[in-house]
Amino acid sequence: MTAEAPRGYAKGRAKRREILDQAMALFGEAGYRGASLRVIATRCGISHTGLLHHFPTKEALLLAVLERRDDVDDEWLGLGGTTGVGRLRRFVELAALNSGRRGIVELFSVVSAEATAADHPAHKYFVRRYENSVAGARTAYEQARLEGALRAGIAPDAAGRQLIALMDGLQVQWLLGDGATDMAAVLRAHIEAQLTVDL
């Protein structure tokens, strides 16, 4: 391997990250169906063919963008191996983090709504993602129960489903209100009302 190869790989990885960032922004602005690969390529200063070298289809690019968002969020939620109340606290912290990531929130809100159509390329992705998100929230509530921190009468399955629905609804309100909704505060109040301890 020559000295040039690592630098070339680094440049390729950097360009790939730039493409993902620009795609995330455009998908958030125009939705998946309204976004153009040619516009994304232009924003990145490369040709359409150059973009296709990194992502052969628009669907592949969309899925890479969504997976990147999930990787960041999953890492955030799992930081320090938190469980139970600690994991529920992480959901609140993630909402606070999202208040500084308008493009990602917008992308998720727009594309998840589009993906309700069974023929949308991200339909299966979002079905799987919601199943995993609800399961993760349910597990956090089950663990909080084992810790003795869950109020009587709170069903972990229903609470987990409600938590994910509330997070998504708050994101839409936050977008429509130009950031006026304090997503983390609302989420914190909701979760604390279900617990016997403070977050």
Short mmCIF file of C-alpha atoms in Angstrom, two decimals:
data_model
loop_
_atom_site.label_atom_id
_atom_site.label_comp_id
_atom_site.label_asym_id
_atom_site.label_seq_id
_atom_site.Cartn_x
_atom_site.Cartn_y
_atom_site.Cartn_z
CA MET A 1 0.00 0.00 0.00
CA THR A 2 1.36 3.41 -0.90
CA ALA A 3 1.39 6.49 1.28
CA GLU A 4 -1.30 7.94 -1.00
CA ALA A 5 -3.86 5.18 -0.32
CA PRO A 6 -4.80 6.13 3.27
CA ARG A 7 -5.17 9.76 2.25
CA GLY A 8 -7.39 8.71 -0.67
CA TYR A 9 -9.55 6.59 1.60
CA ALA A 10 -9.81 9.47 4.08
CA LYS A 11 -10.90 11.83 1.29
CA GLY A 12 -13.47 9.27 0.14
CA ARG A 13 -14.85 8.89 3.68
CA ALA A 14 -14.97 12.67 4.09
CA LYS A 15 -16.86 13.05 0.79
CA ARG A 16 -19.26 10.29 1.83
CA ARG A 17 -19.98 12.13 5.11
CA GLU A 18 -20.54 15.36 3.18
CA ILE A 19 -22.97 13.61 0.84
CA LEU A 20 -24.87 12.19 3.84
CA ASP A 21 -25.01 15.64 5.47
CA GLN A 22 -26.28 17.32 2.30
CA ALA A 23 -28.78 14.52 1.64
CA MET A 24 -30.03 14.76 5.23
CA ALA A 25 -30.61 18.49 4.77
CA LEU A 26 -32.35 18.14 1.39
CA PHE A 27 -34.51 15.18 2.44
CA GLY A 28 -35.54 17.27 5.45
CA GLU A 29 -36.36 20.27 3.25
CA ALA A 30 -38.05 18.54 0.31
CA GLY A 31 -38.84 15.02 1.52
CA TYR A 32 -37.54 11.90 -0.16
CA ARG A 33 -39.76 12.18 -3.23
CA GLY A 34 -38.98 15.88 -3.73
CA ALA A 35 -35.22 15.57 -3.32
CA SER A 36 -32.97 15.19 -6.37
CA LEU A 37 -29.65 13.34 -6.47
CA ARG A 38 -28.40 15.94 -8.94
CA VAL A 39 -29.11 18.74 -6.44
CA ILE A 40 -27.34 16.81 -3.68
CA ALA A 41 -24.36 16.24 -5.98
CA THR A 42 -24.24 19.94 -6.87
CA ARG A 43 -24.33 20.91 -3.19
CA CYS A 44 -21.35 18.59 -2.64
CA GLY A 45 -19.41 19.97 -5.59
CA ILE A 46 -19.36 16.64 -7.45
CA SER A 47 -21.00 15.25 -10.54
CA HIS A 48 -24.11 13.09 -10.50
CA THR A 49 -21.89 10.17 -11.55
CA GLY A 50 -19.53 10.95 -8.66
CA LEU A 51 -22.41 10.75 -6.21
CA LEU A 52 -23.53 7.43 -7.71
CA HIS A 53 -20.03 6.08 -7.07
CA HIS A 54 -20.71 6.46 -3.33
CA PHE A 55 -24.45 5.67 -3.35
CA PRO A 56 -25.69 3.81 -6.44
CA THR A 57 -29.37 4.69 -5.90
CA LYS A 58 -31.45 7.34 -4.19
CA GLU A 59 -32.90 4.60 -1.99
CA ALA A 60 -29.41 3.51 -0.89
CA LEU A 61 -28.61 7.13 0.02
CA LEU A 62 -31.83 7.57 2.01
CA LEU A 63 -31.26 4.36 3.97
CA ALA A 64 -27.64 5.36 4.70
CA VAL A 65 -28.83 8.74 6.02
CA LEU A 66 -31.46 7.11 8.25
CA GLU A 67 -29.02 4.50 9.53
CA ARG A 68 -26.51 7.23 10.35
CA ARG A 69 -29.13 9.04 12.42
CA ASP A 70 -30.01 5.81 14.22
CA ASP A 71 -26.36 5.00 14.93
CA VAL A 72 -25.89 8.40 16.59
CA ASP A 73 -29.13 8.09 18.59
CA ASP A 74 -28.51 4.46 19.62
CA GLU A 75 -25.03 5.37 20.81
CA TRP A 76 -26.48 8.28 22.78
CA LEU A 77 -29.23 6.18 24.40
CA GLY A 78 -26.85 3.34 25.29
CA LEU A 79 -24.08 5.56 26.62
CA GLY A 80 -22.71 4.07 29.82
CA GLY A 81 -24.90 0.97 29.59
CA THR A 82 -27.83 2.74 31.25
CA THR A 83 -31.00 0.84 32.15
CA GLY A 84 -34.35 1.60 33.76
CA VAL A 85 -34.62 5.13 35.12
CA GLY A 86 -31.20 5.98 33.68
CA ARG A 87 -32.37 4.91 30.24
CA LEU A 88 -35.59 6.93 30.57
CA ARG A 89 -33.43 9.94 31.52
CA ARG A 90 -31.50 9.35 28.27
CA PHE A 91 -34.74 9.76 26.27
CA VAL A 92 -35.14 13.22 27.82
CA GLU A 93 -31.50 14.05 27.06
CA LEU A 94 -32.00 12.86 23.48
CA ALA A 95 -34.94 15.25 23.13
CA ALA A 96 -32.68 18.06 24.37
CA LEU A 97 -29.99 16.99 21.90
CA ASN A 98 -32.54 17.01 19.07
CA SER A 99 -33.42 20.62 19.82
CA GLY A 100 -30.03 21.46 18.34
CA ARG A 101 -30.44 19.21 15.29
CA ARG A 102 -33.29 20.74 13.30
CA GLY A 103 -32.21 19.15 10.02
CA ILE A 104 -32.23 15.65 11.46
CA VAL A 105 -35.58 16.19 13.20
CA GLU A 106 -37.06 17.60 10.02
CA LEU A 107 -35.71 14.72 7.95
CA PHE A 108 -37.16 12.14 10.30
CA SER A 109 -40.56 13.84 10.54
CA VAL A 110 -40.95 14.33 6.78
CA VAL A 111 -39.66 10.95 5.66
CA SER A 112 -41.45 8.93 8.36
CA ALA A 113 -44.75 10.51 7.26
CA GLU A 114 -43.98 9.75 3.59
CA ALA A 115 -42.98 6.19 4.49
CA THR A 116 -46.47 5.27 5.69
CA ALA A 117 -47.08 4.40 2.02
CA ALA A 118 -46.24 0.71 1.56
CA ASP A 119 -44.38 1.43 -1.71
CA HIS A 120 -42.01 3.97 -0.13
CA PRO A 121 -38.40 2.74 -0.07
CA ALA A 122 -38.10 3.46 3.67
CA HIS A 123 -41.43 1.82 4.63
CA LYS A 124 -39.88 -1.39 5.97
CA TYR A 125 -37.13 0.57 7.67
CA PHE A 126 -39.65 2.66 9.63
CA VAL A 127 -41.82 -0.34 10.52
CA ARG A 128 -38.72 -2.03 11.96
CA ARG A 129 -37.50 1.17 13.60
CA TYR A 130 -40.78 1.76 15.42
CA GLU A 131 -40.90 -1.85 16.58
CA ASN A 132 -37.37 -1.48 17.98
CA SER A 133 -38.03 1.97 19.51
CA VAL A 134 -41.18 0.85 21.29
CA ALA A 135 -39.45 -2.32 22.49
CA GLY A 136 -36.52 -0.30 23.84
CA ALA A 137 -38.81 2.11 25.70
CA ARG A 138 -40.90 -0.78 27.05
CA THR A 139 -37.73 -2.47 28.34
CA ALA A 140 -36.68 0.76 30.09
CA TYR A 141 -40.05 0.91 31.85
CA GLU A 142 -39.84 -2.79 32.78
CA GLN A 143 -36.39 -2.18 34.25
CA ALA A 144 -37.69 0.88 36.13
CA ARG A 145 -40.38 -1.37 37.61
CA LEU A 146 -37.70 -3.85 38.75
CA GLU A 147 -35.82 -0.92 40.32
CA GLY A 148 -38.98 -0.07 42.26
CA ALA A 149 -39.23 3.30 40.51
CA LEU A 150 -42.38 2.79 38.38
CA ARG A 151 -45.70 3.97 39.82
CA ALA A 152 -48.40 1.37 40.38
CA GLY A 153 -50.77 1.02 37.46
CA ILE A 154 -48.24 1.99 34.77
CA ALA A 155 -48.06 -0.75 32.14
CA PRO A 156 -44.59 -0.85 30.53
CA ASP A 157 -45.92 -1.81 27.09
CA ALA A 158 -48.43 1.06 26.92
CA ALA A 159 -45.96 3.49 28.54
CA GLY A 160 -43.27 2.59 25.99
CA ARG A 161 -45.63 3.11 23.06
CA GLN A 162 -46.84 6.42 24.53
CA LEU A 163 -43.29 7.65 25.08
CA ILE A 164 -42.29 7.11 21.44
CA ALA A 165 -45.54 8.68 20.20
CA LEU A 166 -45.01 11.67 22.48
CA MET A 167 -41.43 12.16 21.30
CA ASP A 168 -42.49 12.13 17.66
CA GLY A 169 -45.46 14.43 18.26
CA LEU A 170 -43.28 16.88 20.16
CA GLN A 171 -40.82 16.95 17.27
CA VAL A 172 -43.60 17.97 14.86
CA GLN A 173 -44.84 20.67 17.27
CA TRP A 174 -41.26 21.88 17.74
CA LEU A 175 -40.77 22.14 13.97
CA LEU A 176 -44.09 23.91 13.37
CA GLY A 177 -43.51 26.29 16.29
CA ASP A 178 -40.01 27.15 15.11
CA GLY A 179 -38.41 25.66 18.21
CA ALA A 180 -40.83 27.17 20.74
CA THR A 181 -41.76 23.79 22.26
CA ASP A 182 -39.38 22.64 24.99
CA MET A 183 -39.36 18.98 23.99
CA ALA A 184 -37.12 17.87 26.86
CA ALA A 185 -39.19 19.62 29.54
CA VAL A 186 -42.47 18.14 28.32
CA LEU A 187 -40.92 14.69 28.05
CA ARG A 188 -39.34 14.97 31.50
CA ALA A 189 -42.69 15.94 33.08
CA HIS A 190 -44.44 13.05 31.34
CA ILE A 191 -41.90 10.45 32.47
CA GLU A 192 -41.60 11.82 36.02
CA ALA A 193 -45.39 11.54 36.41
CA GLN A 194 -44.95 7.80 35.82
CA LEU A 195 -42.10 7.33 38.28
CA THR A 196 -41.69 7.39 42.04
CA VAL A 197 -38.31 9.13 41.69
CA ASP A 198 -37.08 12.27 39.95
CA LEU A 199 -35.11 12.04 36.73
#
